[in-house]
CSV table of C-alpha atoms in Angstrom, one decimal:
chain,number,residue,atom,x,y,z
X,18,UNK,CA,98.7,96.5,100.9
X,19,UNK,CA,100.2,99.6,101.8
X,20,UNK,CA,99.1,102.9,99.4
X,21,UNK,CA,100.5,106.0,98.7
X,22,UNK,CA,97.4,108.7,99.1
X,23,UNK,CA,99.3,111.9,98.9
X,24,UNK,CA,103.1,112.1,98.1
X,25,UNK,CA,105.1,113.9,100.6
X,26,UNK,CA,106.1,117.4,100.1
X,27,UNK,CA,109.3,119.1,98.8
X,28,UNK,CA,109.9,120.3,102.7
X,29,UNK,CA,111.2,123.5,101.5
X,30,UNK,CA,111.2,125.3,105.3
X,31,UNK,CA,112.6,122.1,106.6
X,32,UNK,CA,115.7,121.9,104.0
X,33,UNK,CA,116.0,126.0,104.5
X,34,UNK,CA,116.2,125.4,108.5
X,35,UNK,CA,119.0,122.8,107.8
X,36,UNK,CA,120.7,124.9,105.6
X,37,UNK,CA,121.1,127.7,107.8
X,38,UNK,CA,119.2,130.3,105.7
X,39,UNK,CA,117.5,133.4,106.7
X,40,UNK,CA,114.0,132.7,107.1
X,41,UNK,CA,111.1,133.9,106.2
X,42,UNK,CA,107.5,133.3,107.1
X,43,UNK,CA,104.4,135.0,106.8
X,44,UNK,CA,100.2,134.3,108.9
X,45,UNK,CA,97.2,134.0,106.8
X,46,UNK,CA,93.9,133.9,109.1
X,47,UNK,CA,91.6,131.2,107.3
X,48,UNK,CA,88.6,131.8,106.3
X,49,UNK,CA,85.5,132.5,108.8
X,50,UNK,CA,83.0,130.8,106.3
X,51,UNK,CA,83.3,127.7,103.9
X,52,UNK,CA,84.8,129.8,100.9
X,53,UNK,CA,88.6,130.2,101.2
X,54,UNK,CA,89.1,131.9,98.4
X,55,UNK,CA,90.4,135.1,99.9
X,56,UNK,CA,93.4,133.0,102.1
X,57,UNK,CA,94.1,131.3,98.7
X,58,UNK,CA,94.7,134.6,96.9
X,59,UNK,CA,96.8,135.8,99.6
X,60,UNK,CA,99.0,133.1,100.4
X,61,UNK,CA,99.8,133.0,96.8
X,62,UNK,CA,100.4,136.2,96.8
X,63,UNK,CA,103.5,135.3,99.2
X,64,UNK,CA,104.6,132.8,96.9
X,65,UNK,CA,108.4,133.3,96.3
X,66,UNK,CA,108.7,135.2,99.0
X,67,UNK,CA,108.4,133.3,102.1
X,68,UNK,CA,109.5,129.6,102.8
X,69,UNK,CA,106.4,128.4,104.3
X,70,UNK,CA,103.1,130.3,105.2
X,71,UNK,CA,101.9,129.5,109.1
X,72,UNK,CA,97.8,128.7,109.2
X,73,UNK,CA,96.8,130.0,112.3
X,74,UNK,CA,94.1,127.4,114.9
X,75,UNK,CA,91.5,130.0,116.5
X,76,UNK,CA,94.0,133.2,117.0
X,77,UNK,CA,92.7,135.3,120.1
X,78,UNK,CA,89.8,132.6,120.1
X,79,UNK,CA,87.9,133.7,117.4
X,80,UNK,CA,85.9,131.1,115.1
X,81,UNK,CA,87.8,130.2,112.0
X,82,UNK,CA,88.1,127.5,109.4
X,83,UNK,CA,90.1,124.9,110.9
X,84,UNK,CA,94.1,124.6,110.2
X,85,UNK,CA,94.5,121.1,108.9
X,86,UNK,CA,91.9,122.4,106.1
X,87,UNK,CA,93.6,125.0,105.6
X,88,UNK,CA,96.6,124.3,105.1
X,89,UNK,CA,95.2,121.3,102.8
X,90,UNK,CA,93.9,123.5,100.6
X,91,UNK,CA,97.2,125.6,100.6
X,92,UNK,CA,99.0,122.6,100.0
X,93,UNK,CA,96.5,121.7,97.0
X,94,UNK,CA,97.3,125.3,95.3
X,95,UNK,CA,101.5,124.4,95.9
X,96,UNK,CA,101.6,126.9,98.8
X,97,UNK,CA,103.9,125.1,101.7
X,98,UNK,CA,102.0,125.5,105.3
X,99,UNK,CA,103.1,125.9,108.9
X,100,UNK,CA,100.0,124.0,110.5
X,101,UNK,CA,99.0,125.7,114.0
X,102,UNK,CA,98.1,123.2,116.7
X,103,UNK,CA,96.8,124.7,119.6
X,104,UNK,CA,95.6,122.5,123.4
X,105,UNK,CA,92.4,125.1,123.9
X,106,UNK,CA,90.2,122.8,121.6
X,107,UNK,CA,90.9,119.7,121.9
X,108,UNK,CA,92.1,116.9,124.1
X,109,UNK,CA,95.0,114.5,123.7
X,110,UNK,CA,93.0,112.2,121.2
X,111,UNK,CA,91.5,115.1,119.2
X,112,UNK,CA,95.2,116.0,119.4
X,113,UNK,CA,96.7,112.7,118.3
X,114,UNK,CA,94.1,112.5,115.6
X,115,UNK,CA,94.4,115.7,113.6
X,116,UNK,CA,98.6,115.1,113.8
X,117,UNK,CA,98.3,111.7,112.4
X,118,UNK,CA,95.8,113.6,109.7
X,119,UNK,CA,98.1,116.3,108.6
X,120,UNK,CA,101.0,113.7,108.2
X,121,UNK,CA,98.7,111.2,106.1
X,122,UNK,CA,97.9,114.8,103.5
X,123,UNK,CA,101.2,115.6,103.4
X,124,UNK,CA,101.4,118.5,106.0
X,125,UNK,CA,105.2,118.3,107.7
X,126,UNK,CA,105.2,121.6,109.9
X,127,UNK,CA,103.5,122.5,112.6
X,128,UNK,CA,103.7,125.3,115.2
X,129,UNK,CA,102.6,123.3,118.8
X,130,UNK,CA,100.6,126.4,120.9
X,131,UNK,CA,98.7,126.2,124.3
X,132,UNK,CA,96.2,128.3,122.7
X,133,UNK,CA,94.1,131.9,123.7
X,134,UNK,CA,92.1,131.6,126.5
X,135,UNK,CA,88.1,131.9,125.2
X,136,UNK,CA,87.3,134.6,127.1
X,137,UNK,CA,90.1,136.8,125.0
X,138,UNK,CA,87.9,136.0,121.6
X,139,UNK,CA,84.0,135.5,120.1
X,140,UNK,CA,82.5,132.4,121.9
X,141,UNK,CA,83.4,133.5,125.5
X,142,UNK,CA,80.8,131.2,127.0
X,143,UNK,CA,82.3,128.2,125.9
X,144,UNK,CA,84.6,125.5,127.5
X,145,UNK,CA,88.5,125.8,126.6
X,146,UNK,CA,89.8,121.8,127.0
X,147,UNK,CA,93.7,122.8,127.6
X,148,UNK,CA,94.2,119.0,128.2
X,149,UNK,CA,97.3,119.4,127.3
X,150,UNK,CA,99.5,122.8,126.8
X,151,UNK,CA,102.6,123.6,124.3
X,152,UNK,CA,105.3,121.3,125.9
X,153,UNK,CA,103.4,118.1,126.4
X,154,UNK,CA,102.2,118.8,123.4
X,155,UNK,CA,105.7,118.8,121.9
X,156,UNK,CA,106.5,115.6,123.9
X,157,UNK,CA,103.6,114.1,122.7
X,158,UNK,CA,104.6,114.8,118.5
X,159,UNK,CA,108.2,113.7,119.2
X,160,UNK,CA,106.8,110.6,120.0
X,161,UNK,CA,104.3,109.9,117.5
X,162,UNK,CA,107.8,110.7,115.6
X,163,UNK,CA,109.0,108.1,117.4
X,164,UNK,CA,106.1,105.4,116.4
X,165,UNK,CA,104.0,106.2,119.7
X,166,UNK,CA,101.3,107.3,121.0
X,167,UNK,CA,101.2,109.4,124.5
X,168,UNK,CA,100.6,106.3,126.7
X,169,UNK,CA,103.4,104.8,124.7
X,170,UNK,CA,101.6,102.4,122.6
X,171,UNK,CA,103.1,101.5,119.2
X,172,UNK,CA,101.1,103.6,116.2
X,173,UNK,CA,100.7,100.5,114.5
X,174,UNK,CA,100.4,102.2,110.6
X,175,UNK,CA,103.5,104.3,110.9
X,176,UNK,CA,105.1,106.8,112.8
X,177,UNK,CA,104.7,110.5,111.8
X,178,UNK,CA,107.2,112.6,110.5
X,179,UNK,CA,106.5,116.1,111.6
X,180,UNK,CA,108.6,119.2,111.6
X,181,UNK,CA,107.7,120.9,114.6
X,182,UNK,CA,108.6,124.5,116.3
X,183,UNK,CA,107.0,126.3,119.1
X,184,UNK,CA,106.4,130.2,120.1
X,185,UNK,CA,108.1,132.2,122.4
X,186,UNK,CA,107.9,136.0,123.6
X,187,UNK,CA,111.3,137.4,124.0
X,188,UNK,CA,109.4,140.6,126.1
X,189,UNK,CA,108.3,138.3,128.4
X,190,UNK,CA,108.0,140.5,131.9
X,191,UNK,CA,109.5,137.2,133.6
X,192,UNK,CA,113.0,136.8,132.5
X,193,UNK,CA,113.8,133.4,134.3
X,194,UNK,CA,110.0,132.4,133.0
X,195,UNK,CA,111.3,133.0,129.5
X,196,UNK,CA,114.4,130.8,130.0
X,197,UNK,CA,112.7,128.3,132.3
X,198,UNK,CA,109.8,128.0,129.3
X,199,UNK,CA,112.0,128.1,125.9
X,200,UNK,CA,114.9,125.5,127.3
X,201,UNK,CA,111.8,123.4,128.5
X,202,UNK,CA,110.3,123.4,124.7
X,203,UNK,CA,114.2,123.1,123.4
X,204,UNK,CA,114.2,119.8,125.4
X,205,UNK,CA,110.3,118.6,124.4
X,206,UNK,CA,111.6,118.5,120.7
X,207,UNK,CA,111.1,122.5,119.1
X,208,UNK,CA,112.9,122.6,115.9
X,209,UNK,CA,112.4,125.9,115.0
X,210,UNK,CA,111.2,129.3,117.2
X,211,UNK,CA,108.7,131.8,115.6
X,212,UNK,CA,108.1,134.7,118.0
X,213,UNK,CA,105.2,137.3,119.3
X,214,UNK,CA,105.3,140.9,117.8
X,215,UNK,CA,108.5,142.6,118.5
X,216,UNK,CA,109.2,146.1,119.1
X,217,UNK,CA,111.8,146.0,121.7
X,218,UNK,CA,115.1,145.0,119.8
X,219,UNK,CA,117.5,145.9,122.6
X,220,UNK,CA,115.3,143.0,124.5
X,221,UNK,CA,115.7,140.7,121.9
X,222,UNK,CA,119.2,141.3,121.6
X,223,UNK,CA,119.4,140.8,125.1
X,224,UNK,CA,117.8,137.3,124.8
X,225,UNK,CA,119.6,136.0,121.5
X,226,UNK,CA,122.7,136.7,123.4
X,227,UNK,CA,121.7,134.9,126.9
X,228,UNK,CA,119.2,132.5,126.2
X,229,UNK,CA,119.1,131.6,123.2
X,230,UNK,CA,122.6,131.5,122.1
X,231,UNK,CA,123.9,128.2,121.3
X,232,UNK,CA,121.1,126.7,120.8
X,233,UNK,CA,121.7,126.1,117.1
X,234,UNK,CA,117.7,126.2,116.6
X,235,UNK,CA,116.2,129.0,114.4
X,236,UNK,CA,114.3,132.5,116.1
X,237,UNK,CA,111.9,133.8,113.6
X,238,UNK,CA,111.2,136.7,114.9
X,239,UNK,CA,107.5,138.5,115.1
X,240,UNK,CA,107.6,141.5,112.7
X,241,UNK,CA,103.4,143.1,112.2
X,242,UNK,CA,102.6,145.8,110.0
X,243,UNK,CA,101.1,148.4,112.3
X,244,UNK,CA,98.3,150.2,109.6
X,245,UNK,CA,97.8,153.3,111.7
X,246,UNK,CA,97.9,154.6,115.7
X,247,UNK,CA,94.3,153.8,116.1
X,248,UNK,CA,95.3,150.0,115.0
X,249,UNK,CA,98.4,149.9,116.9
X,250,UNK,CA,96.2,151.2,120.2
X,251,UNK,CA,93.9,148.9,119.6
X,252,UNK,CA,96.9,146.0,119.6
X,253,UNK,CA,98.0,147.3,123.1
X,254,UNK,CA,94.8,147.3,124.4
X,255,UNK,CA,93.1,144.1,123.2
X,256,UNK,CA,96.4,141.5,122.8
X,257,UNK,CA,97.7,140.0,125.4
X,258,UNK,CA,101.4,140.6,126.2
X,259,UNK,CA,101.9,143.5,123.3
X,260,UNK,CA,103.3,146.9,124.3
X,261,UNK,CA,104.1,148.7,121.2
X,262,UNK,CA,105.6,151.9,122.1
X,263,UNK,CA,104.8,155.6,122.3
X,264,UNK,CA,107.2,156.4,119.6
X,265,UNK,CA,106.1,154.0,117.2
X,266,UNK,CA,102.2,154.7,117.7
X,267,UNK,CA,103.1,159.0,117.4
X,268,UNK,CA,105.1,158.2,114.4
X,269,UNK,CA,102.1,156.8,112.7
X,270,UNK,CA,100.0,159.5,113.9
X,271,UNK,CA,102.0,162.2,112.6
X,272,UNK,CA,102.7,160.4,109.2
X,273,UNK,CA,100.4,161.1,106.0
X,274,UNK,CA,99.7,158.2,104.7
X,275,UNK,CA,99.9,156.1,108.1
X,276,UNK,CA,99.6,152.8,105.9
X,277,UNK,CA,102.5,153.7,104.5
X,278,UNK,CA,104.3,154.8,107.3
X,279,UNK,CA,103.5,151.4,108.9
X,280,UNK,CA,105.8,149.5,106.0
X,281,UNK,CA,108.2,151.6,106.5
X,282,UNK,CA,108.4,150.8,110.1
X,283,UNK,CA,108.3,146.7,109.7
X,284,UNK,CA,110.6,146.9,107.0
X,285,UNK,CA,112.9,148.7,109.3
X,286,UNK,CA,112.3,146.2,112.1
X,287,UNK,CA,112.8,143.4,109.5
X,288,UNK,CA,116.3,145.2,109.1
X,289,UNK,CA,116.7,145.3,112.4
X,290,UNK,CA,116.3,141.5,113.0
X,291,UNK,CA,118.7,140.8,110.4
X,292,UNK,CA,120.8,141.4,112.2
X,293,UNK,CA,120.1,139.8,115.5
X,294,UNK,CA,118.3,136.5,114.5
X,295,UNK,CA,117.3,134.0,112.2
X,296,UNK,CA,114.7,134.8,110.8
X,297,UNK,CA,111.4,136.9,110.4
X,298,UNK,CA,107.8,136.0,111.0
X,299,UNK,CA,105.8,139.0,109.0
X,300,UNK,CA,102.1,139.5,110.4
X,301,UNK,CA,100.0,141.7,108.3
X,302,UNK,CA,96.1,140.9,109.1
X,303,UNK,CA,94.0,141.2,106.3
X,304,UNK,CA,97.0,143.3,104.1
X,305,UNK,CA,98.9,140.1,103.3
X,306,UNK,CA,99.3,141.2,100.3
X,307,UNK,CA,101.4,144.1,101.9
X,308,UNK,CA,104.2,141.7,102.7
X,309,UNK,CA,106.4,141.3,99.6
X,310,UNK,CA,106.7,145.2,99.2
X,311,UNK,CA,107.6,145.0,103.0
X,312,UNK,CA,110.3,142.7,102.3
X,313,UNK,CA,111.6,144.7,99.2
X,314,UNK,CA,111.1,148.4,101.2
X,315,UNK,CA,113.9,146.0,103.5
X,316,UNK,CA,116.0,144.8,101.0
X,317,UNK,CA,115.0,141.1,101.2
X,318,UNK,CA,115.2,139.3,97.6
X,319,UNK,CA,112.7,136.6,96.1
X,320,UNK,CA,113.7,133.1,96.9
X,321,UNK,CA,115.8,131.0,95.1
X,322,UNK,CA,113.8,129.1,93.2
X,323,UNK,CA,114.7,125.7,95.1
X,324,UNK,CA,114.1,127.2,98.3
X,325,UNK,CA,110.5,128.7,97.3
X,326,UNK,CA,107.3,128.3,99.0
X,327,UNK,CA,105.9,126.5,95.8
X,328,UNK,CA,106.0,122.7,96.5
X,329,UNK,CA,105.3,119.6,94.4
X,330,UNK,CA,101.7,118.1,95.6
């Protein structure tokens, strides 16, 4: 007798992908501690404002609550998730496992990541697994969409029905890397593109225009609110593959109220990617509740109120 444990989700991001809308999603860390009361307030916070609200899996390898969790008890408080799945921690059966998991609670998108390396966050002694990395794993959710598993066995209780993007890094120094890498995870099964902080928009014109043109899949692009110089310094130095530029990090320097100055900036840049893409992907650790004011300094309404981040659980 088959039952029914959790209903499946109004897919809000999902029907705003198909429906060619401007996108807009925002990161909430999860907790480091069993009390997720602070990621609750926040994501809520976001509610109307954002399609879906990305959970991220160990960011820079630092300990966190895990993202199927998470982004249960998201879905719980009628906040939509983007599940992070990243290869560091687990191998292909850890991997298989938690996939089949978030379908069963209702949990429809993920972001498929390779994942930090360990030495980059708070555990550096410990073993990273990278069984897999973010195009196998791809292959590996298309076909458990499918009704497999990766050594193509049937998943006898069901396939899964995932909705699943990847990352990519339009300032990638490699320029034929960046093609060779996004048209490989085009072809594992991405649905959707959310990118790395962006500062240089001539670049990502530049790659909109010769990459990924055509493509007829969504670029969110990677908008952070920079808080002062000191925390934009601190970006370039400690994140792998960031370069926010002199100009930027003296503007905040010079301003009054840096904070301030730092909204101003991404709500520019979210302007700016108007433009140019897709979509936006708003970063704003630990001022989350920063983001709506963001979108309004750039002009960006409240969601309609069928395409809101508020599902039915």
């Amino acid at each position: 007798m088959h039952a029914t444990l959790y209903p499946t989700p109004l897919n809000s991001f999902r029907a705003a992908v198909n429906a060619g809308e401007f996108l807009i999603t925002a990161e909430v860390m999860p907790p480091k501690g069993g009390n997720p009361a602070h990621m609750v307030k926040m994501a809520q916070l976001l509610k109307n404002r954002v399609h879906a609200v990305n959970i991220t899996d160990g960011s820079r390898a630092v300990l966190r609550m895990c993202p199927l969790a998470a982004s249960m008890i998201l879905l719980q408080q009628g906040v939509e998730p983007i599940c992070q799945v990243a290869c560091r921690d687990r191998n292909r059966i850890g991997l298989q496992a938690d996939l089949m998991g978030a379908h069963a609670l209702g949990i429809r998108n993920i972001l498929a990541l390779t994942g930090d390396p360990v030495k980059a966050g708070d555990h550096p002694d410990c073993k990273g697994v990278f069984d897999l990395e973010a195009v196998r794993l791809l292959k590996v959710i298309d076909k458990m969409n499918r009704g497999f598993d990766c050594n193509d066995q049937p998943l006898t209780d069901g396939a899964t029905d995932l909705f699943v993007g990847a990352a990519v890094d339009p300032q990638c120094a490699s320029w034929s890397g960046l093609q060779q890498r996004f048209e490989r995870k085009l072809e594992a099964g991405a649905q959707f593109f959310q990118s790395q902080l962006v500062t240089d928009f001539d670049r990502l014109e530049k790659f909109m225009d010769q990459i990924a043109a055509g493509t007829n899949k969504p670029i969110l692009v990677g908008i952070f609110l920079l808080k002062s110089a000191k925390n934009a310094q601190f970006i370039n130095r400690c994140v792998p593959g960031v370069n926010i530029p002199q100009h930027i990090i003296d503007r905040l320097a010079a301003a009054k109220d840096p904070l301030e100055e730092g909204m101003k900036i991404a709500a520019e840049q979210v302007q700016h990617a108007r433009q140019l893409c897709h979509g936006v992907h708003m970063m704003a650790v630990k001022r989350e509740d920063l983001i709506p004011q963001i979108l309004d300094i750039a002009g960006i309404a409240p969601l309609s109120a069928s395409h809101a981040v508020t599902v039915g659980v």
